[in-house]
C-alpha cells in the first residue's frame, strides 16, 4: 500500500469561478481528479487512522475551497476485506461452472422473465456471498439487494437444479479456509441454500446500510464463454462507499485483450493457469474517499489468499485527446443504442474501434486504463438497475475517473433497485476533459436521435 497522508477527502466544496460557466458536469463527482491536481503527492493507506480537518489552497486553485473533514480511515476496512474475499470465492465458483458449461455442456441454464439466461452460477454465487457476509457480520446486520430470487428453485420440478446449486455452493464454501474464512461445520442443506438466497430481499432506499450484488453480471457473456463480472458494493445512506468487481475472464495483462475470446479460451486450456504469460482473471476494489483503486489476480489452486499485499494500484488512462481514446459499449443491442454511441464517437473525434464488452467489465477497462470512455444510452422503457453500476462507479472514481449521467449529474442509488431520474444515459470517462466533450456532444445530438 502507498505511504499515507494524515487527511482524506471526505467532502469537496467547489466554487463556480474555477470552471467555465458552460460546464454542466456535476463537479462534486471529481474528487479523485482534484486530489491529483491539488495534492500531487497525496495518497492514503486505508489501514491507518487519522482525524483532522484541513483547508487546502494553492496558486492553481485560488477559487477552490477543499475541505478535509474528520474521517476514520479504518471505516469499512473490515467490510472491504470480507467483500473482496467473497468475490474471489465467487469468481472461482463461476470459473468452474463456466468450464463445465463450455466443455462438458452439463450445466443447467434457465431463462428469466425477460428472456435473459440464468445458470447455476447465478444462484450459487448469491447463496455463497450471502452466507459469507452473514457469517462475518451476523444475519441480523446484513441487508442485500440482489438480482435473483428463489421462485424457480422452489418449484417441484426444479429438484435437480436445486441440488446442483447446493452442490456448487458447498464446493465453494469448502475453499473458505484458503481465504481465512471458517467454513460451515457441515455442508449446507438445500433449505439452507434457499434461505441464503432468499435473504437477499432488500429493496434499497435512501437510508441505512445495504449491500448490492449482481452474482453474474453479463450472464449472456458467461454462457458464451466470454466476459462477465461478479459485482458487490456497499451502499450507506444512498451513497456507494465500497465496490468490488471480479472479472474471471479479464486478463491481468492488457496484451491478451487483442485476442478473440474463443482463442483465449483455447490458450487458457493449453497454458498453465499459473503461467505469468496468461495470468487470467482479476478482482478490482476500491473504498470511497481512499484515493486509490486496486487489482489482484485471482487466487490459484493450492494458494492462500493474501490481504492486501498481492494487490497493485490501478489508475485511469492519461489520454485526453479524443482521437487517441478508446470507448467501451455494451455488446447487447437489446437495451442500448450502438448507432447513437457511434454517432457520438464520430462527432467527438474518436477514431479507435469501440471495445465491446459484456457486463461491468467495461468499468474495469476504464479504471485500469485499457479504455477511456464508456457510454450507455438505453432504449425507451429500459430501466437501469443499481447492481449493474454501483461497484464500478466507486472503482472508477477512486482510480481517478468520472461517472455521471448524460446531464453531468451523479448517479442516484437511493431510490430503490433502479437508477431513477437518470438523464438520458450513463457516461464514464478517464478524466474531466473527455467527460465534458462527451456531454456537449450528447446535448448537440440528442434531439435528432430516436431514443
Short mmCIF file of C-alpha atoms in Angstrom, two decimals:
data_model
loop_
_atom_site.label_atom_id
_atom_site.label_comp_id
_atom_site.label_asym_id
_atom_site.label_seq_id
_atom_site.Cartn_x
_atom_site.Cartn_y
_atom_site.Cartn_z
CA UNK A 1 0.00 0.00 0.00
CA UNK A 2 1.24 3.59 -0.57
CA UNK A 3 2.65 5.94 2.02
CA UNK A 4 -0.18 7.73 3.74
CA UNK A 5 -1.20 11.30 4.23
CA UNK A 6 -2.94 12.19 7.50
CA UNK A 7 -6.00 13.51 5.73
CA UNK A 8 -8.67 12.22 3.40
CA UNK A 9 -11.09 13.98 1.12
CA UNK A 10 -14.47 13.23 2.61
CA UNK A 11 -16.19 16.22 1.01
CA UNK A 12 -15.09 18.73 -1.59
CA UNK A 13 -16.78 22.08 -1.97
CA UNK A 14 -16.21 23.77 -5.32
CA UNK A 15 -16.93 27.37 -6.26
CA UNK A 16 -18.22 28.07 -9.77
CA UNK A 17 -15.48 30.60 -10.77
CA UNK A 18 -12.91 27.80 -11.03
CA UNK A 19 -14.69 26.23 -14.02
CA UNK A 20 -16.23 27.63 -17.21
CA UNK A 21 -19.82 28.72 -16.95
CA UNK A 22 -20.69 26.34 -19.79
CA UNK A 23 -19.62 23.28 -17.80
CA UNK A 24 -22.71 21.22 -16.99
CA UNK A 25 -20.94 18.34 -15.28
CA UNK A 26 -21.72 17.98 -11.60
CA UNK A 27 -18.28 18.70 -10.19
CA UNK A 28 -18.98 17.14 -6.82
CA UNK A 29 -18.08 13.86 -8.51
CA UNK A 30 -14.50 14.87 -9.40
CA UNK A 31 -12.78 14.27 -6.02
CA UNK A 32 -10.08 11.93 -7.30
CA UNK A 33 -9.16 14.25 -10.17
CA UNK A 34 -9.00 17.25 -7.88
CA UNK A 35 -6.87 15.37 -5.36
CA UNK A 36 -4.32 14.70 -8.07
CA UNK A 37 -4.31 18.33 -9.25
CA UNK A 38 -4.29 19.98 -5.85
CA UNK A 39 -2.28 17.44 -3.88
CA UNK A 40 0.02 15.61 -6.31
CA UNK A 41 1.76 13.66 -3.55
CA UNK A 42 -1.38 12.83 -1.66
CA UNK A 43 -2.25 9.16 -1.20
CA UNK A 44 -3.90 7.14 1.52
CA UNK A 45 -3.23 3.84 3.19
CA UNK A 46 -6.70 2.56 4.11
CA UNK A 47 -5.30 0.66 7.09
CA UNK A 48 -4.29 3.79 9.03
CA UNK A 49 -6.47 6.02 11.17
CA UNK A 50 -6.30 9.78 11.41
CA UNK A 51 -8.70 12.52 12.39
CA UNK A 52 -8.20 16.11 11.35
CA UNK A 53 -9.65 18.99 9.36
CA UNK A 54 -7.66 20.98 6.84
CA UNK A 55 -8.41 23.52 4.14
CA UNK A 56 -6.10 23.41 1.15
CA UNK A 57 -5.45 26.25 -1.24
CA UNK A 58 -2.80 26.82 -3.89
CA UNK A 59 -1.90 29.16 -6.72
CA UNK A 60 -3.58 26.78 -9.15
CA UNK A 61 -6.79 26.61 -7.15
CA UNK A 62 -7.29 30.03 -5.60
CA UNK A 63 -11.02 29.88 -6.12
CA UNK A 64 -11.39 26.32 -4.93
CA UNK A 65 -12.05 25.57 -1.28
CA UNK A 66 -11.30 21.96 -0.43
CA UNK A 67 -12.49 20.92 3.00
CA UNK A 68 -11.00 17.84 4.58
CA UNK A 69 -13.35 16.66 7.28
CA UNK A 70 -12.66 14.24 10.06
CA UNK A 71 -12.86 10.70 8.77
CA UNK A 72 -12.00 7.38 10.33
CA UNK A 73 -9.77 5.78 7.72
CA UNK A 74 -10.42 2.35 9.14
CA UNK A 75 -14.12 2.70 8.43
CA UNK A 76 -15.30 -0.01 6.04
CA UNK A 77 -11.89 -1.75 6.14
CA UNK A 78 -13.40 -4.94 7.56
CA UNK A 79 -16.31 -4.77 5.13
CA UNK A 80 -13.92 -4.33 2.20
CA UNK A 81 -11.76 -7.27 3.24
CA UNK A 82 -14.73 -9.62 3.59
CA UNK A 83 -16.26 -8.38 0.33
CA UNK A 84 -13.04 -8.95 -1.62
CA UNK A 85 -12.72 -12.48 -0.23
CA UNK A 86 -16.37 -13.24 -1.04
CA UNK A 87 -15.96 -12.04 -4.62
CA UNK A 88 -12.76 -14.06 -5.06
CA UNK A 89 -14.61 -17.17 -3.91
CA UNK A 90 -17.50 -16.35 -6.25
CA UNK A 91 -15.13 -15.93 -9.20
CA UNK A 92 -13.57 -19.33 -8.63
CA UNK A 93 -17.05 -20.83 -8.41
CA UNK A 94 -18.03 -19.18 -11.69
CA UNK A 95 -14.88 -20.35 -13.41
CA UNK A 96 -15.66 -23.98 -12.59
CA UNK A 97 -19.27 -23.66 -13.70
CA UNK A 98 -18.30 -21.92 -16.95
CA UNK A 99 -15.74 -24.60 -17.79
CA UNK A 100 -18.42 -27.27 -17.31
CA UNK A 101 -20.81 -25.22 -19.40
CA UNK A 102 -18.37 -24.79 -22.30
CA UNK A 103 -16.51 -28.06 -22.33
CA UNK A 104 -18.95 -30.53 -20.76
CA UNK A 105 -22.35 -28.98 -21.53
CA UNK A 106 -23.82 -30.30 -18.28
CA UNK A 107 -24.83 -27.04 -16.62
CA UNK A 108 -28.47 -26.13 -16.11
CA UNK A 109 -29.38 -22.93 -17.99
CA UNK A 110 -32.78 -21.43 -17.27
CA UNK A 111 -34.42 -18.30 -18.66
CA UNK A 112 -35.67 -15.32 -16.71
CA UNK A 113 -38.92 -13.49 -17.37
CA UNK A 114 -37.02 -11.02 -19.59
CA UNK A 115 -35.54 -13.97 -21.55
CA UNK A 116 -32.00 -13.39 -20.24
CA UNK A 117 -30.29 -16.65 -19.25
CA UNK A 118 -29.60 -17.60 -15.66
CA UNK A 119 -27.42 -20.51 -14.65
CA UNK A 120 -26.40 -22.50 -11.62
CA UNK A 121 -23.68 -19.88 -11.15
CA UNK A 122 -26.13 -17.02 -10.51
CA UNK A 123 -27.93 -18.71 -7.64
CA UNK A 124 -24.76 -20.33 -6.29
CA UNK A 125 -22.86 -17.04 -6.14
CA UNK A 126 -25.77 -15.31 -4.47
CA UNK A 127 -26.01 -18.02 -1.83
CA UNK A 128 -22.24 -18.07 -1.26
CA UNK A 129 -21.85 -14.30 -0.92
CA UNK A 130 -24.93 -14.09 1.30
CA UNK A 131 -23.54 -16.80 3.57
CA UNK A 132 -20.07 -15.23 3.80
CA UNK A 133 -21.43 -11.76 4.61
CA UNK A 134 -23.90 -13.15 7.16
CA UNK A 135 -21.21 -15.19 8.90
CA UNK A 136 -18.89 -12.21 9.07
CA UNK A 137 -21.35 -9.57 10.28
CA UNK A 138 -24.37 -11.51 11.56
CA UNK A 139 -27.55 -12.29 9.67
CA UNK A 140 -29.40 -9.53 11.50
CA UNK A 141 -26.85 -6.93 10.33
CA UNK A 142 -26.75 -7.85 6.64
CA UNK A 143 -29.21 -6.48 4.11
CA UNK A 144 -28.67 -7.34 0.45
CA UNK A 145 -30.23 -6.13 -2.79
CA UNK A 146 -29.60 -8.83 -5.39
CA UNK A 147 -30.83 -9.90 -8.78
CA UNK A 148 -32.01 -13.46 -8.22
CA UNK A 149 -34.88 -14.92 -6.18
CA UNK A 150 -35.80 -18.46 -5.17
CA UNK A 151 -39.07 -18.77 -7.07
CA UNK A 152 -37.67 -21.00 -9.83
CA UNK A 153 -35.55 -23.07 -7.45
CA UNK A 154 -38.53 -23.68 -5.15
CA UNK A 155 -40.69 -25.32 -7.82
CA UNK A 156 -41.32 -29.04 -7.54
CA UNK A 157 -39.86 -29.65 -10.99
CA UNK A 158 -36.58 -27.91 -10.08
CA UNK A 159 -35.22 -30.52 -7.66
CA UNK A 160 -32.29 -31.35 -9.93
CA UNK A 161 -31.44 -27.69 -10.41
CA UNK A 162 -31.62 -27.00 -6.67
CA UNK A 163 -29.40 -29.98 -5.93
CA UNK A 164 -26.86 -28.72 -8.49
CA UNK A 165 -26.86 -25.28 -6.86
CA UNK A 166 -26.47 -26.77 -3.39
CA UNK A 167 -23.55 -28.92 -4.53
CA UNK A 168 -21.86 -25.93 -6.18
CA UNK A 169 -22.31 -23.75 -3.08
CA UNK A 170 -20.81 -26.38 -0.79
CA UNK A 171 -17.85 -26.86 -3.13
CA UNK A 172 -17.23 -23.13 -2.96
CA UNK A 173 -17.57 -22.90 0.83
CA UNK A 174 -15.16 -25.82 1.21
CA UNK A 175 -12.50 -23.43 -0.14
CA UNK A 176 -13.21 -20.85 2.58
CA UNK A 177 -10.11 -21.74 4.67
CA UNK A 178 -7.88 -20.61 1.79
CA UNK A 179 -9.35 -17.15 2.36
CA UNK A 180 -9.09 -17.21 6.14
CA UNK A 181 -12.82 -17.87 6.48
CA UNK A 182 -14.25 -20.63 8.67
CA UNK A 183 -16.37 -22.99 6.54
CA UNK A 184 -19.73 -24.41 7.65
CA UNK A 185 -19.45 -27.16 10.25
CA UNK A 186 -21.49 -29.40 7.95
CA UNK A 187 -22.41 -28.89 4.28
CA UNK A 188 -25.40 -26.61 3.75
CA UNK A 189 -28.72 -28.32 3.09
CA UNK A 190 -30.98 -27.32 0.22
CA UNK A 191 -33.20 -25.40 2.63
CA UNK A 192 -30.19 -23.51 4.00
CA UNK A 193 -29.09 -22.62 0.48
CA UNK A 194 -32.60 -21.38 -0.33
CA UNK A 195 -32.53 -19.39 2.89
CA UNK A 196 -29.24 -17.71 1.98
CA UNK A 197 -30.58 -16.74 -1.44
CA UNK A 198 -33.92 -15.53 -0.12
CA UNK A 199 -32.26 -13.29 2.48
CA UNK A 200 -31.19 -11.09 -0.42
CA UNK A 201 -34.56 -9.39 -0.42
CA UNK A 202 -33.77 -5.78 0.40
CA UNK A 203 -35.24 -3.11 -1.86
CA UNK A 204 -32.63 -0.47 -1.01
CA UNK A 205 -33.57 3.11 -0.26
CA UNK A 206 -32.15 6.45 0.94
CA UNK A 207 -31.22 5.48 4.49
CA UNK A 208 -29.32 2.74 6.25
CA UNK A 209 -26.74 0.27 5.01
CA UNK A 210 -27.23 -2.43 2.41
CA UNK A 211 -25.15 -4.50 0.03
CA UNK A 212 -25.80 -4.61 -3.71
CA UNK A 213 -24.94 -7.83 -5.53
CA UNK A 214 -25.04 -8.89 -9.13
CA UNK A 215 -23.97 -12.54 -8.88
CA UNK A 216 -23.15 -12.90 -12.58
CA UNK A 217 -23.30 -9.61 -14.45
CA UNK A 218 -23.36 -10.38 -18.15
CA UNK A 219 -24.86 -13.84 -17.96
CA UNK A 220 -25.11 -13.97 -21.76
CA UNK A 221 -21.35 -13.49 -21.95
CA UNK A 222 -20.95 -16.12 -19.25
CA UNK A 223 -22.84 -18.83 -21.08
CA UNK A 224 -20.94 -18.00 -24.28
CA UNK A 225 -17.59 -18.34 -22.57
CA UNK A 226 -16.99 -14.60 -22.85
CA UNK A 227 -16.56 -11.73 -20.40
CA UNK A 228 -18.71 -11.40 -17.28
CA UNK A 229 -18.32 -9.99 -13.78
CA UNK A 230 -19.25 -10.59 -10.15
CA UNK A 231 -20.17 -7.23 -8.66
CA UNK A 232 -20.58 -6.38 -4.97
CA UNK A 233 -20.97 -2.92 -3.46
CA UNK A 234 -21.87 -1.47 -0.08
CA UNK A 235 -24.26 1.48 0.00
CA UNK A 236 -24.79 3.63 3.05
CA UNK A 237 -27.45 6.34 3.18
CA UNK A 238 -27.80 6.23 -0.58
CA UNK A 239 -24.07 6.52 -1.38
CA UNK A 240 -21.88 3.66 -2.66
CA UNK A 241 -18.97 3.51 -0.20
CA UNK A 242 -17.07 0.48 -1.48
CA UNK A 243 -17.08 -1.63 -4.60
CA UNK A 244 -15.58 -4.97 -5.60
CA UNK A 245 -15.56 -6.22 -9.17
CA UNK A 246 -14.48 -9.75 -10.03
CA UNK A 247 -13.63 -10.36 -13.70
CA UNK A 248 -12.67 -14.05 -14.10
CA UNK A 249 -12.00 -13.81 -17.86
CA UNK A 250 -10.38 -10.37 -17.89
CA UNK A 251 -6.62 -10.95 -18.04
CA UNK A 252 -4.23 -9.05 -15.79
CA UNK A 253 -2.12 -8.25 -18.86
CA UNK A 254 -3.71 -5.93 -21.40
CA UNK A 255 -1.92 -7.63 -24.31
CA UNK A 256 -4.29 -10.59 -24.09
CA UNK A 257 -7.23 -8.35 -24.98
CA UNK A 258 -6.10 -8.33 -28.61
CA UNK A 259 -7.10 -11.99 -28.99
CA UNK A 260 -10.62 -13.12 -29.70
CA UNK A 261 -12.29 -14.72 -26.70
CA UNK A 262 -12.56 -18.15 -28.33
CA UNK A 263 -8.82 -18.18 -28.99
CA UNK A 264 -8.15 -17.08 -25.43
CA UNK A 265 -10.29 -19.94 -24.13
CA UNK A 266 -8.27 -22.45 -26.16
CA UNK A 267 -4.99 -20.98 -24.98
CA UNK A 268 -6.20 -20.97 -21.39
CA UNK A 269 -6.76 -24.70 -21.66
CA UNK A 270 -3.31 -25.30 -23.13
CA UNK A 271 -1.44 -22.91 -20.86
CA UNK A 272 -0.88 -23.46 -17.15
CA UNK A 273 -3.10 -21.14 -15.12
CA UNK A 274 -0.01 -20.26 -13.10
CA UNK A 275 1.78 -19.02 -16.20
CA UNK A 276 2.70 -15.35 -15.95
CA UNK A 277 2.04 -15.02 -19.69
CA UNK A 278 -1.63 -15.82 -19.17
CA UNK A 279 -2.46 -14.61 -15.68
CA UNK A 280 -6.17 -14.97 -16.35
CA UNK A 281 -8.71 -13.13 -14.24
CA UNK A 282 -8.62 -10.35 -11.70
CA UNK A 283 -10.52 -8.70 -8.86
CA UNK A 284 -10.65 -4.91 -8.54
CA UNK A 285 -11.78 -2.99 -5.49
CA UNK A 286 -11.94 0.48 -4.00
CA UNK A 287 -13.27 2.34 -1.00
CA UNK A 288 -14.80 5.77 -1.38
CA UNK A 289 -12.50 8.59 -0.32
CA UNK A 290 -9.38 6.43 -0.14
CA UNK A 291 -7.86 7.93 -3.27
CA UNK A 292 -6.94 4.58 -4.75
CA UNK A 293 -8.30 1.55 -6.56
CA UNK A 294 -6.58 -1.84 -6.51
CA UNK A 295 -6.35 -5.02 -8.55
CA UNK A 296 -5.41 -8.57 -7.59
CA UNK A 297 -5.02 -11.71 -9.70
CA UNK A 298 -7.50 -14.46 -8.97
CA UNK A 299 -6.35 -16.98 -6.41
CA UNK A 300 -4.78 -20.05 -7.97
CA UNK A 301 -5.09 -23.65 -6.84
CA UNK A 302 -3.44 -24.61 -3.56
CA UNK A 303 -2.61 -20.98 -2.81
CA UNK A 304 -3.59 -18.99 0.26
CA UNK A 305 -5.28 -15.63 -0.14
CA UNK A 306 -3.13 -12.71 0.97
CA UNK A 307 -4.75 -9.47 2.07
CA UNK A 308 -3.89 -6.87 0.87
CA UNK A 309 -0.25 -7.43 -0.18
CA UNK A 310 -0.95 -9.11 -3.52
CA UNK A 311 -2.74 -6.06 -4.93
CA UNK A 312 -1.40 -3.36 -7.20
CA UNK A 313 -2.85 0.10 -7.65
CA UNK A 314 -4.68 0.90 -10.86
CA UNK A 315 -5.28 4.28 -12.43
CA UNK A 316 -7.29 5.58 -15.33
CA UNK A 317 -5.62 6.48 -18.62
CA UNK A 318 -3.97 9.87 -19.01
CA UNK A 319 -5.16 10.19 -22.63
CA UNK A 320 -7.29 13.28 -23.08
CA UNK A 321 -7.14 13.54 -26.88
CA UNK A 322 -10.36 12.06 -28.31
CA UNK A 323 -8.51 10.96 -31.45
CA UNK A 324 -6.41 8.60 -29.32
CA UNK A 325 -9.14 7.47 -26.95
CA UNK A 326 -10.96 4.13 -26.95
CA UNK A 327 -14.57 3.82 -25.88
CA UNK A 328 -16.49 0.86 -24.49
CA UNK A 329 -20.06 -0.02 -25.16
CA UNK A 330 -22.32 -2.96 -24.36
CA UNK A 331 -22.31 -6.00 -26.64
CA UNK A 332 -26.08 -6.44 -26.39
CA UNK A 333 -28.21 -4.30 -28.65
CA UNK A 334 -31.44 -5.14 -26.82
CA UNK A 335 -31.10 -2.44 -24.17
CA UNK A 336 -28.67 0.06 -25.70
CA UNK A 337 -28.20 2.04 -28.91
CA UNK A 338 -24.97 1.33 -30.77
CA UNK A 339 -25.90 3.73 -33.56
CA UNK A 340 -26.25 6.67 -31.19
CA UNK A 341 -22.95 5.97 -29.42
CA UNK A 342 -21.26 5.52 -32.80
CA UNK A 343 -22.57 8.91 -33.89
CA UNK A 344 -21.32 10.46 -30.67
CA UNK A 345 -17.92 8.88 -31.09
CA UNK A 346 -17.66 10.31 -34.60
CA UNK A 347 -18.75 13.80 -33.54
CA UNK A 348 -16.24 13.88 -30.67
CA UNK A 349 -13.43 12.64 -32.90
CA UNK A 350 -12.94 9.14 -31.52
CA UNK A 351 -11.14 7.13 -34.19
CA UNK A 352 -10.39 3.82 -32.49
CA UNK A 353 -12.73 0.88 -32.85
CA UNK A 354 -15.03 0.51 -29.84
CA UNK A 355 -14.18 -2.07 -27.19
CA UNK A 356 -17.41 -4.07 -26.84
CA UNK A 357 -17.61 -5.96 -23.59
CA UNK A 358 -20.29 -7.75 -21.68
CA UNK A 359 -21.12 -6.61 -18.17
CA UNK A 360 -19.35 -4.29 -15.75
CA UNK A 361 -16.03 -5.37 -17.22
CA UNK A 362 -16.44 -2.09 -19.11
CA UNK A 363 -15.99 -0.26 -15.80
CA UNK A 364 -12.89 -2.34 -15.14
CA UNK A 365 -11.47 -1.39 -18.54
CA UNK A 366 -11.83 2.33 -17.77
CA UNK A 367 -10.50 2.01 -14.22
CA UNK A 368 -7.23 0.38 -15.20
CA UNK A 369 -6.62 2.42 -18.35
CA UNK A 370 -7.50 -0.08 -21.09
CA UNK A 371 -10.09 2.36 -22.46
CA UNK A 372 -11.05 5.96 -21.80
CA UNK A 373 -14.82 6.26 -22.27
CA UNK A 374 -17.87 4.13 -21.56
CA UNK A 375 -21.24 5.29 -22.87
CA UNK A 376 -24.59 3.62 -22.47
CA UNK A 377 -27.85 5.04 -23.74
CA UNK A 378 -30.74 2.72 -23.05
CA UNK A 379 -33.64 2.29 -25.36
CA UNK A 380 -37.01 3.65 -24.29
CA UNK A 381 -38.59 1.70 -21.47
CA UNK A 382 -35.40 0.12 -20.15
CA UNK A 383 -34.58 0.93 -16.52
CA UNK A 384 -31.02 0.68 -15.25
CA UNK A 385 -30.57 -1.41 -12.09
CA UNK A 386 -28.33 -0.29 -9.27
CA UNK A 387 -26.49 -3.63 -9.15
CA UNK A 388 -25.28 -3.08 -12.72
CA UNK A 389 -23.35 0.06 -11.79
CA UNK A 390 -22.69 0.58 -8.06
CA UNK A 391 -19.40 -1.32 -7.73
CA UNK A 392 -17.99 0.02 -11.00
CA UNK A 393 -18.77 3.62 -10.11
CA UNK A 394 -16.75 3.51 -6.88
CA UNK A 395 -13.79 1.84 -8.56
CA UNK A 396 -13.60 4.27 -11.49
CA UNK A 397 -13.92 7.32 -9.25
CA UNK A 398 -11.19 6.17 -6.89
CA UNK A 399 -8.97 5.30 -9.87
CA UNK A 400 -9.26 8.94 -10.92
CA UNK A 401 -12.15 8.83 -13.37
CA UNK A 402 -15.62 10.32 -13.62
CA UNK A 403 -19.08 8.73 -13.80
CA UNK A 404 -22.29 10.71 -14.25
CA UNK A 405 -25.47 10.60 -16.26
CA UNK A 406 -25.55 12.39 -19.60
CA UNK A 407 -26.56 15.61 -17.90
CA UNK A 408 -23.48 15.61 -15.68
CA UNK A 409 -25.36 14.55 -12.54
CA UNK A 410 -24.19 11.83 -10.16
CA UNK A 411 -25.98 8.50 -10.44
CA UNK A 412 -28.60 8.15 -7.73
CA UNK A 413 -28.55 4.91 -5.73
CA UNK A 414 -31.03 5.99 -3.09
CA UNK A 415 -34.37 5.33 -4.79
CA UNK A 416 -34.70 1.58 -4.64
CA UNK A 417 -33.50 -1.01 -7.10
CA UNK A 418 -33.39 1.29 -10.13
CA UNK A 419 -31.41 4.38 -11.10
CA UNK A 420 -34.40 6.67 -11.05
CA UNK A 421 -34.15 10.17 -12.52
CA UNK A 422 -31.40 9.22 -14.95
CA UNK A 423 -30.77 11.95 -17.53
CA UNK A 424 -30.72 10.12 -20.88
CA UNK A 425 -27.78 7.79 -20.32
CA UNK A 426 -24.60 6.96 -18.42
CA UNK A 427 -21.11 8.24 -19.19
CA UNK A 428 -17.90 7.08 -17.56
CA UNK A 429 -14.57 8.52 -18.56
CA UNK A 430 -10.94 8.68 -17.57
CA UNK A 431 -10.93 12.42 -16.97
CA UNK A 432 -12.88 15.68 -16.88
CA UNK A 433 -11.77 16.85 -20.33
CA UNK A 434 -13.12 13.86 -22.23
CA UNK A 435 -16.18 13.74 -20.00
CA UNK A 436 -17.17 17.30 -20.79
CA UNK A 437 -16.71 16.77 -24.52
CA UNK A 438 -18.99 13.75 -24.47
CA UNK A 439 -21.66 15.63 -22.56
CA UNK A 440 -21.54 18.50 -25.04
CA UNK A 441 -21.82 16.04 -27.91
CA UNK A 442 -24.85 14.42 -26.28
CA UNK A 443 -26.51 17.82 -25.93
CA UNK A 444 -25.85 18.58 -29.58
CA UNK A 445 -27.05 15.23 -30.90
CA UNK A 446 -29.89 14.20 -28.63
CA UNK A 447 -32.83 15.92 -30.28
CA UNK A 448 -32.05 14.23 -33.59
CA UNK A 449 -31.84 10.75 -32.04
CA UNK A 450 -34.66 8.24 -31.86
CA UNK A 451 -34.06 7.30 -28.22
#
